[in-house]
Amino acid sequence: MFNITPLIEGNLTTAQLRSLRAARHVSCAQSVECMLVGGAVRDIMLGSGTYDIDIVVCGDVGRYAMGLATELSGEIIHSSQLHTVKLHSGE
């Protein structure tokens, strides 16, 4: 199996890595699965920088988003009826 950790660490900013680690921490604390998806995955595999991080959550999205906002000292700036949340980190 291919380990993409070096690709992730080499293509994300310090703030993005902090956000990803916070996402993992909240996921473990709440016992829900979360996965990195979307353009960030493509950009990492291509070796280019990425602007934002998209995460899919298998569980209570609102609860997860609140936990992640707290973890990152950030805020939820958009939430929709489609269970999508946009969060701005404190950085």
PDB file of N, CA and C in Angstrom:
ATOM      1  N   MET A   1       0.841  -1.176   0.000  1.00  0.00           N
ATOM      2  CA  MET A   1       0.000   0.000   0.000  1.00  0.00           C
ATOM      3  C   MET A   1       0.884   1.236   0.000  1.00  0.00           C
ATOM      4  N   PHE A   2       0.473   2.233  -0.747  1.00  0.00           N
ATOM      5  CA  PHE A   2       1.220   3.477  -0.897  1.00  0.00           C
ATOM      6  C   PHE A   2       0.928   4.411   0.270  1.00  0.00           C
ATOM      7  N   ASN A   3       1.968   4.910   0.932  1.00  0.00           N
ATOM      8  CA  ASN A   3       1.816   5.839   2.044  1.00  0.00           C
ATOM      9  C   ASN A   3       1.863   7.267   1.501  1.00  0.00           C
ATOM     10  N   ILE A   4       0.753   7.986   1.597  1.00  0.00           N
ATOM     11  CA  ILE A   4       0.712   9.347   1.050  1.00  0.00           C
ATOM     12  C   ILE A   4       1.068  10.429   2.078  1.00  0.00           C
ATOM     13  N   THR A   5       1.452  10.019   3.283  1.00  0.00           N
ATOM     14  CA  THR A   5       1.795  10.998   4.318  1.00  0.00           C
ATOM     15  C   THR A   5       2.854  11.993   3.851  1.00  0.00           C
ATOM     16  N   PRO A   6       3.961  11.539   3.209  1.00  0.00           N
ATOM     17  CA  PRO A   6       4.945  12.530   2.741  1.00  0.00           C
ATOM     18  C   PRO A   6       4.369  13.501   1.712  1.00  0.00           C
ATOM     19  N   LEU A   7       3.462  13.021   0.859  1.00  0.00           N
ATOM     20  CA  LEU A   7       2.830  13.914  -0.114  1.00  0.00           C
ATOM     21  C   LEU A   7       1.962  14.950   0.585  1.00  0.00           C
ATOM     22  N   ILE A   8       1.203  14.506   1.568  1.00  0.00           N
ATOM     23  CA  ILE A   8       0.341  15.423   2.310  1.00  0.00           C
ATOM     24  C   ILE A   8       1.191  16.477   3.015  1.00  0.00           C
ATOM     25  N   GLU A   9       2.202  16.024   3.750  1.00  0.00           N
ATOM     26  CA  GLU A   9       3.029  16.956   4.511  1.00  0.00           C
ATOM     27  C   GLU A   9       3.833  17.886   3.609  1.00  0.00           C
ATOM     28  N   GLY A  10       4.136  17.437   2.407  1.00  0.00           N
ATOM     29  CA  GLY A  10       4.921  18.254   1.496  1.00  0.00           C
ATOM     30  C   GLY A  10       4.115  19.241   0.671  1.00  0.00           C
ATOM     31  N   ASN A  11       2.794  19.080   0.642  1.00  0.00           N
ATOM     32  CA  ASN A  11       1.973  19.918  -0.226  1.00  0.00           C
ATOM     33  C   ASN A  11       0.915  20.741   0.493  1.00  0.00           C
ATOM     34  N   LEU A  12       0.847  20.641   1.804  1.00  0.00           N
ATOM     35  CA  LEU A  12      -0.089  21.458   2.568  1.00  0.00           C
ATOM     36  C   LEU A  12       0.690  22.461   3.416  1.00  0.00           C
ATOM     37  N   THR A  13       0.081  23.580   3.669  1.00  0.00           N
ATOM     38  CA  THR A  13       0.712  24.588   4.530  1.00  0.00           C
ATOM     39  C   THR A  13       0.663  24.113   5.973  1.00  0.00           C
ATOM     40  N   THR A  14       1.415  24.783   6.813  1.00  0.00           N
ATOM     41  CA  THR A  14       1.404  24.463   8.244  1.00  0.00           C
ATOM     42  C   THR A  14      -0.007  24.588   8.816  1.00  0.00           C
ATOM     43  N   ALA A  15      -0.721  25.626   8.425  1.00  0.00           N
ATOM     44  CA  ALA A  15      -2.094  25.834   8.913  1.00  0.00           C
ATOM     45  C   ALA A  15      -3.016  24.718   8.422  1.00  0.00           C
ATOM     46  N   GLN A  16      -2.862  24.300   7.170  1.00  0.00           N
ATOM     47  CA  GLN A  16      -3.695  23.219   6.633  1.00  0.00           C
ATOM     48  C   GLN A  16      -3.397  21.903   7.346  1.00  0.00           C
ATOM     49  N   LEU A  17      -2.125  21.633   7.614  1.00  0.00           N
ATOM     50  CA  LEU A  17      -1.771  20.413   8.354  1.00  0.00           C
ATOM     51  C   LEU A  17      -2.356  20.451   9.760  1.00  0.00           C
ATOM     52  N   ARG A  18      -2.308  21.614  10.383  1.00  0.00           N
ATOM     53  CA  ARG A  18      -2.903  21.766  11.725  1.00  0.00           C
ATOM     54  C   ARG A  18      -4.407  21.489  11.668  1.00  0.00           C
ATOM     55  N   SER A  19      -5.062  21.991  10.640  1.00  0.00           N
ATOM     56  CA  SER A  19      -6.504  21.756  10.473  1.00  0.00           C
ATOM     57  C   SER A  19      -6.803  20.275  10.262  1.00  0.00           C
ATOM     58  N   LEU A  20      -5.993  19.622   9.467  1.00  0.00           N
ATOM     59  CA  LEU A  20      -6.188  18.197   9.202  1.00  0.00           C
ATOM     60  C   LEU A  20      -5.975  17.371  10.466  1.00  0.00           C
ATOM     61  N   ARG A  21      -4.974  17.727  11.234  1.00  0.00           N
ATOM     62  CA  ARG A  21      -4.731  17.018  12.507  1.00  0.00           C
ATOM     63  C   ARG A  21      -5.871  17.274  13.494  1.00  0.00           C
ATOM     64  N   ALA A  22      -6.388  18.489  13.509  1.00  0.00           N
ATOM     65  CA  ALA A  22      -7.530  18.810  14.369  1.00  0.00           C
ATOM     66  C   ALA A  22      -8.755  18.013  13.933  1.00  0.00           C
ATOM     67  N   ALA A  23      -8.943  17.866  12.621  1.00  0.00           N
ATOM     68  CA  ALA A  23     -10.073  17.079  12.104  1.00  0.00           C
ATOM     69  C   ALA A  23      -9.976  15.640  12.583  1.00  0.00           C
ATOM     70  N   ARG A  24      -8.774  15.092  12.544  1.00  0.00           N
ATOM     71  CA  ARG A  24      -8.566  13.719  13.028  1.00  0.00           C
ATOM     72  C   ARG A  24      -8.848  13.626  14.533  1.00  0.00           C
ATOM     73  N   HIS A  25      -8.372  14.622  15.284  1.00  0.00           N
ATOM     74  CA  HIS A  25      -8.580  14.614  16.733  1.00  0.00           C
ATOM     75  C   HIS A  25     -10.068  14.648  17.085  1.00  0.00           C
ATOM     76  N   VAL A  26     -10.812  15.526  16.429  1.00  0.00           N
ATOM     77  CA  VAL A  26     -12.253  15.633  16.683  1.00  0.00           C
ATOM     78  C   VAL A  26     -12.954  14.334  16.261  1.00  0.00           C
ATOM     79  N   SER A  27     -12.539  13.782  15.158  1.00  0.00           N
ATOM     80  CA  SER A  27     -13.112  12.523  14.678  1.00  0.00           C
ATOM     81  C   SER A  27     -12.948  11.423  15.719  1.00  0.00           C
ATOM     82  N   CYS A  28     -11.755  11.305  16.263  1.00  0.00           N
ATOM     83  CA  CYS A  28     -11.504  10.285  17.295  1.00  0.00           C
ATOM     84  C   CYS A  28     -12.295  10.568  18.567  1.00  0.00           C
ATOM     85  N   ALA A  29     -12.323  11.835  18.979  1.00  0.00           N
ATOM     86  CA  ALA A  29     -13.025  12.213  20.207  1.00  0.00           C
ATOM     87  C   ALA A  29     -14.522  11.947  20.103  1.00  0.00           C
ATOM     88  N   GLN A  30     -15.090  12.103  18.900  1.00  0.00           N
ATOM     89  CA  GLN A  30     -16.526  11.920  18.712  1.00  0.00           C
ATOM     90  C   GLN A  30     -16.874  10.536  18.154  1.00  0.00           C
ATOM     91  N   SER A  31     -15.869   9.720  17.920  1.00  0.00           N
ATOM     92  CA  SER A  31     -16.062   8.364  17.374  1.00  0.00           C
ATOM     93  C   SER A  31     -16.825   8.388  16.051  1.00  0.00           C
ATOM     94  N   VAL A  32     -16.425   9.296  15.164  1.00  0.00           N
ATOM     95  CA  VAL A  32     -16.992   9.357  13.816  1.00  0.00           C
ATOM     96  C   VAL A  32     -15.852   9.272  12.807  1.00  0.00           C
ATOM     97  N   GLU A  33     -16.167   8.778  11.636  1.00  0.00           N
ATOM     98  CA  GLU A  33     -15.180   8.729  10.568  1.00  0.00           C
ATOM     99  C   GLU A  33     -15.191  10.043   9.808  1.00  0.00           C
ATOM    100  N   CYS A  34     -14.017  10.480   9.387  1.00  0.00           N
ATOM    101  CA  CYS A  34     -13.923  11.623   8.484  1.00  0.00           C
ATOM    102  C   CYS A  34     -12.860  11.313   7.444  1.00  0.00           C
ATOM    103  N   MET A  35     -13.069  11.841   6.255  1.00  0.00           N
ATOM    104  CA  MET A  35     -12.149  11.564   5.148  1.00  0.00           C
ATOM    105  C   MET A  35     -11.847  12.839   4.379  1.00  0.00           C
ATOM    106  N   LEU A  36     -10.608  12.989   3.999  1.00  0.00           N
ATOM    107  CA  LEU A  36     -10.188  14.084   3.129  1.00  0.00           C
ATOM    108  C   LEU A  36     -10.646  13.752   1.718  1.00  0.00           C
ATOM    109  N   VAL A  37     -11.345  14.678   1.073  1.00  0.00           N
ATOM    110  CA  VAL A  37     -11.895  14.436  -0.261  1.00  0.00           C
ATOM    111  C   VAL A  37     -11.697  15.665  -1.145  1.00  0.00           C
ATOM    112  N   GLY A  38     -12.093  15.543  -2.400  1.00  0.00           N
ATOM    113  CA  GLY A  38     -12.173  16.690  -3.295  1.00  0.00           C
ATOM    114  C   GLY A  38     -10.843  17.131  -3.881  1.00  0.00           C
ATOM    115  N   GLY A  39     -10.809  18.416  -4.208  1.00  0.00           N
ATOM    116  CA  GLY A  39      -9.664  18.997  -4.886  1.00  0.00           C
ATOM    117  C   GLY A  39      -8.368  18.883  -4.109  1.00  0.00           C
ATOM    118  N   ALA A  40      -8.430  18.889  -2.793  1.00  0.00           N
ATOM    119  CA  ALA A  40      -7.205  18.771  -1.993  1.00  0.00           C
ATOM    120  C   ALA A  40      -6.512  17.445  -2.268  1.00  0.00           C
ATOM    121  N   VAL A  41      -7.284  16.376  -2.384  1.00  0.00           N
ATOM    122  CA  VAL A  41      -6.704  15.059  -2.680  1.00  0.00           C
ATOM    123  C   VAL A  41      -6.031  15.088  -4.049  1.00  0.00           C
ATOM    124  N   ARG A  42      -6.730  15.631  -5.035  1.00  0.00           N
ATOM    125  CA  ARG A  42      -6.169  15.750  -6.387  1.00  0.00           C
ATOM    126  C   ARG A  42      -4.885  16.574  -6.362  1.00  0.00           C
ATOM    127  N   ASP A  43      -4.942  17.728  -5.706  1.00  0.00           N
ATOM    128  CA  ASP A  43      -3.785  18.620  -5.673  1.00  0.00           C
ATOM    129  C   ASP A  43      -2.590  17.979  -4.974  1.00  0.00           C
ATOM    130  N   ILE A  44      -2.849  17.262  -3.895  1.00  0.00           N
ATOM    131  CA  ILE A  44      -1.777  16.567  -3.175  1.00  0.00           C
ATOM    132  C   ILE A  44      -1.137  15.510  -4.076  1.00  0.00           C
ATOM    133  N   MET A  45      -1.961  14.737  -4.766  1.00  0.00           N
ATOM    134  CA  MET A  45      -1.445  13.685  -5.647  1.00  0.00           C
ATOM    135  C   MET A  45      -0.662  14.269  -6.823  1.00  0.00           C
ATOM    136  N   LEU A  46      -1.042  15.471  -7.265  1.00  0.00           N
ATOM    137  CA  LEU A  46      -0.338  16.125  -8.361  1.00  0.00           C
ATOM    138  C   LEU A  46       0.888  16.915  -7.884  1.00  0.00           C
ATOM    139  N   GLY A  47       1.020  17.037  -6.568  1.00  0.00           N
ATOM    140  CA  GLY A  47       2.166  17.748  -6.016  1.00  0.00           C
ATOM    141  C   GLY A  47       2.039  19.257  -6.061  1.00  0.00           C
ATOM    142  N   SER A  48       0.820  19.748  -6.103  1.00  0.00           N
ATOM    143  CA  SER A  48       0.616  21.201  -6.117  1.00  0.00           C
ATOM    144  C   SER A  48      -0.085  21.641  -4.839  1.00  0.00           C
ATOM    145  N   GLY A  49      -0.004  22.915  -4.548  1.00  0.00           N
ATOM    146  CA  GLY A  49      -0.671  23.452  -3.365  1.00  0.00           C
ATOM    147  C   GLY A  49      -2.178  23.439  -3.533  1.00  0.00           C
ATOM    148  N   THR A  50      -2.868  23.555  -2.432  1.00  0.00           N
ATOM    149  CA  THR A  50      -4.325  23.565  -2.465  1.00  0.00           C
ATOM    150  C   THR A  50      -4.841  24.723  -1.627  1.00  0.00           C
ATOM    151  N   TYR A  51      -6.002  25.228  -2.000  1.00  0.00           N
ATOM    152  CA  TYR A  51      -6.562  26.397  -1.329  1.00  0.00           C
ATOM    153  C   TYR A  51      -7.376  26.018  -0.091  1.00  0.00           C
ATOM    154  N   ASP A  52      -8.210  25.005  -0.226  1.00  0.00           N
ATOM    155  CA  ASP A  52      -9.062  24.631   0.899  1.00  0.00           C
ATOM    156  C   ASP A  52      -9.046  23.119   1.097  1.00  0.00           C
ATOM    157  N   ILE A  53      -9.623  22.712   2.194  1.00  0.00           N
ATOM    158  CA  ILE A  53      -9.675  21.298   2.553  1.00  0.00           C
ATOM    159  C   ILE A  53     -11.139  20.902   2.686  1.00  0.00           C
ATOM    160  N   ASP A  54     -11.528  19.844   1.995  1.00  0.00           N
ATOM    161  CA  ASP A  54     -12.886  19.313   2.083  1.00  0.00           C
ATOM    162  C   ASP A  54     -12.842  18.003   2.852  1.00  0.00           C
ATOM    163  N   ILE A  55     -13.737  17.892   3.822  1.00  0.00           N
ATOM    164  CA  ILE A  55     -13.794  16.695   4.663  1.00  0.00           C
ATOM    165  C   ILE A  55     -15.218  16.170   4.661  1.00  0.00           C
ATOM    166  N   VAL A  56     -15.348  14.864   4.451  1.00  0.00           N
ATOM    167  CA  VAL A  56     -16.642  14.197   4.564  1.00  0.00           C
ATOM    168  C   VAL A  56     -16.700  13.569   5.947  1.00  0.00           C
ATOM    169  N   VAL A  57     -17.830  13.754   6.616  1.00  0.00           N
ATOM    170  CA  VAL A  57     -18.022  13.233   7.969  1.00  0.00           C
ATOM    171  C   VAL A  57     -19.145  12.209   7.950  1.00  0.00           C
ATOM    172  N   CYS A  58     -18.886  11.053   8.517  1.00  0.00           N
ATOM    173  CA  CYS A  58     -19.915  10.010   8.651  1.00  0.00           C
ATOM    174  C   CYS A  58     -20.478  10.100  10.061  1.00  0.00           C
ATOM    175  N   GLY A  59     -21.412  11.001  10.253  1.00  0.00           N
ATOM    176  CA  GLY A  59     -21.986  11.213  11.578  1.00  0.00           C
ATOM    177  C   GLY A  59     -22.690  12.549  11.637  1.00  0.00           C
ATOM    178  N   ASP A  60     -22.825  13.072  12.830  1.00  0.00           N
ATOM    179  CA  ASP A  60     -23.513  14.340  13.064  1.00  0.00           C
ATOM    180  C   ASP A  60     -22.620  15.495  12.604  1.00  0.00           C
ATOM    181  N   VAL A  61     -22.901  16.018  11.424  1.00  0.00           N
ATOM    182  CA  VAL A  61     -22.067  17.054  10.814  1.00  0.00           C
ATOM    183  C   VAL A  61     -22.028  18.314  11.676  1.00  0.00           C
ATOM    184  N   GLY A  62     -23.177  18.732  12.200  1.00  0.00           N
ATOM    185  CA  GLY A  62     -23.227  19.935  13.020  1.00  0.00           C
ATOM    186  C   GLY A  62     -22.377  19.815  14.270  1.00  0.00           C
ATOM    187  N   ARG A  63     -22.482  18.695  14.949  1.00  0.00           N
ATOM    188  CA  ARG A  63     -21.704  18.452  16.167  1.00  0.00           C
ATOM    189  C   ARG A  63     -20.211  18.418  15.842  1.00  0.00           C
ATOM    190  N   TYR A  64     -19.888  17.725  14.750  1.00  0.00           N
ATOM    191  CA  TYR A  64     -18.494  17.637  14.328  1.00  0.00           C
ATOM    192  C   TYR A  64     -17.946  19.024  14.005  1.00  0.00           C
ATOM    193  N   ALA A  65     -18.699  19.810  13.250  1.00  0.00           N
ATOM    194  CA  ALA A  65     -18.259  21.149  12.860  1.00  0.00           C
ATOM    195  C   ALA A  65     -18.037  22.034  14.086  1.00  0.00           C
ATOM    196  N   MET A  66     -18.936  21.942  15.053  1.00  0.00           N
ATOM    197  CA  MET A  66     -18.771  22.727  16.283  1.00  0.00           C
ATOM    198  C   MET A  66     -17.500  22.307  17.014  1.00  0.00           C
ATOM    199  N   GLY A  67     -17.265  21.008  17.086  1.00  0.00           N
ATOM    200  CA  GLY A  67     -16.049  20.509  17.731  1.00  0.00           C
ATOM    201  C   GLY A  67     -14.798  20.972  17.013  1.00  0.00           C
ATOM    202  N   LEU A  68     -14.831  20.930  15.683  1.00  0.00           N
ATOM    203  CA  LEU A  68     -13.669  21.355  14.905  1.00  0.00           C
ATOM    204  C   LEU A  68     -13.454  22.862  15.018  1.00  0.00           C
ATOM    205  N   ALA A  69     -14.530  23.628  15.002  1.00  0.00           N
ATOM    206  CA  ALA A  69     -14.409  25.081  15.174  1.00  0.00           C
ATOM    207  C   ALA A  69     -13.771  25.405  16.521  1.00  0.00           C
ATOM    208  N   THR A  70     -14.196  24.705  17.555  1.00  0.00           N
ATOM    209  CA  THR A  70     -13.630  24.908  18.891  1.00  0.00           C
ATOM    210  C   THR A  70     -12.153  24.532  18.905  1.00  0.00           C
ATOM    211  N   GLU A  71     -11.834  23.388  18.322  1.00  0.00           N
ATOM    212  CA  GLU A  71     -10.454  22.894  18.280  1.00  0.00           C
ATOM    213  C   GLU A  71      -9.524  23.872  17.559  1.00  0.00           C
ATOM    214  N   LEU A  72     -10.033  24.513  16.517  1.00  0.00           N
ATOM    215  CA  LEU A  72      -9.226  25.427  15.698  1.00  0.00           C
ATOM    216  C   LEU A  72      -9.372  26.893  16.094  1.00  0.00           C
ATOM    217  N   SER A  73     -10.140  27.161  17.154  1.00  0.00           N
ATOM    218  CA  SER A  73     -10.455  28.549  17.529  1.00  0.00           C
ATOM    219  C   SER A  73     -11.003  29.291  16.318  1.00  0.00           C
ATOM    220  N   GLY A  74     -11.867  28.608  15.586  1.00  0.00           N
ATOM    221  CA  GLY A  74     -12.450  29.163  14.365  1.00  0.00           C
ATOM    222  C   GLY A  74     -13.937  29.407  14.540  1.00  0.00           C
ATOM    223  N   GLU A  75     -14.591  29.594  13.406  1.00  0.00           N
ATOM    224  CA  GLU A  75     -16.029  29.823  13.450  1.00  0.00           C
ATOM    225  C   GLU A  75     -16.698  29.202  12.231  1.00  0.00           C
ATOM    226  N   ILE A  76     -17.939  28.802  12.416  1.00  0.00           N
ATOM    227  CA  ILE A  76     -18.744  28.296  11.317  1.00  0.00           C
ATOM    228  C   ILE A  76     -19.301  29.518  10.593  1.00  0.00           C
ATOM    229  N   ILE A  77     -19.016  29.626   9.300  1.00  0.00           N
ATOM    230  CA  ILE A  77     -19.470  30.803   8.565  1.00  0.00           C
ATOM    231  C   ILE A  77     -20.618  30.487   7.620  1.00  0.00           C
ATOM    232  N   HIS A  78     -20.940  29.219   7.456  1.00  0.00           N
ATOM    233  CA  HIS A  78     -22.069  28.842   6.616  1.00  0.00           C
ATOM    234  C   HIS A  78     -22.490  27.414   6.960  1.00  0.00           C
ATOM    235  N   SER A  79     -23.781  27.211   7.059  1.00  0.00           N
ATOM    236  CA  SER A  79     -24.332  25.883   7.271  1.00  0.00           C
ATOM    237  C   SER A  79     -25.596  25.784   6.431  1.00  0.00           C
ATOM    238  N   SER A  80     -25.795  24.645   5.766  1.00  0.00           N
ATOM    239  CA  SER A  80     -26.952  24.521   4.895  1.00  0.00           C
ATOM    240  C   SER A  80     -27.825  23.341   5.283  1.00  0.00           C
ATOM    241  N   GLN A  81     -28.997  23.305   4.714  1.00  0.00           N
ATOM    242  CA  GLN A  81     -29.913  22.187   4.932  1.00  0.00           C
ATOM    243  C   GLN A  81     -29.400  20.908   4.287  1.00  0.00           C
ATOM    244  N   LEU A  82     -28.403  21.031   3.434  1.00  0.00           N
ATOM    245  CA  LEU A  82     -27.827  19.868   2.767  1.00  0.00           C
ATOM    246  C   LEU A  82     -26.722  19.224   3.604  1.00  0.00           C
ATOM    247  N   HIS A  83     -26.613  19.653   4.859  1.00  0.00           N
ATOM    248  CA  HIS A  83     -25.622  19.130   5.794  1.00  0.00           C
ATOM    249  C   HIS A  83     -24.198  19.427   5.346  1.00  0.00           C
ATOM    250  N   THR A  84     -24.007  20.589   4.748  1.00  0.00           N
ATOM    251  CA  THR A  84     -22.665  21.066   4.443  1.00  0.00           C
ATOM    252  C   THR A  84     -22.362  22.249   5.351  1.00  0.00           C
ATOM    253  N   VAL A  85     -21.125  22.353   5.763  1.00  0.00           N
ATOM    254  CA  VAL A  85     -20.713  23.412   6.669  1.00  0.00           C
ATOM    255  C   VAL A  85     -19.427  24.016   6.139  1.00  0.00           C
ATOM    256  N   LYS A  86     -19.336  25.323   6.194  1.00  0.00           N
ATOM    257  CA  LYS A  86     -18.107  26.015   5.840  1.00  0.00           C
ATOM    258  C   LYS A  86     -17.557  26.606   7.131  1.00  0.00           C
ATOM    259  N   LEU A  87     -16.309  26.301   7.387  1.00  0.00           N
ATOM    260  CA  LEU A  87     -15.688  26.712   8.632  1.00  0.00           C
ATOM    261  C   LEU A  87     -14.431  27.513   8.317  1.00  0.00           C
ATOM    262  N   HIS A  88     -14.214  28.578   9.033  1.00  0.00           N
ATOM    263  CA  HIS A  88     -12.995  29.357   8.888  1.00  0.00           C
ATOM    264  C   HIS A  88     -12.161  29.141  10.146  1.00  0.00           C
ATOM    265  N   SER A  89     -10.939  28.676   9.954  1.00  0.00           N
ATOM    266  CA  SER A  89     -10.075  28.438  11.127  1.00  0.00           C
ATOM    267  C   SER A  89      -9.629  29.774  11.697  1.00  0.00           C
ATOM    268  N   GLY A  90      -9.101  29.723  12.882  1.00  0.00           N
ATOM    269  CA  GLY A  90      -8.650  30.934  13.551  1.00  0.00           C
ATOM    270  C   GLY A  90      -7.386  31.515  12.956  1.00  0.00           C
ATOM    271  N   GLU A  91      -6.805  30.835  11.961  1.00  0.00           N
ATOM    272  CA  GLU A  91      -5.548  31.310  11.357  1.00  0.00           C
ATOM    273  C   GLU A  91      -5.799  32.043  10.066  1.00  0.00           C
TER     274      GLU A  91
END
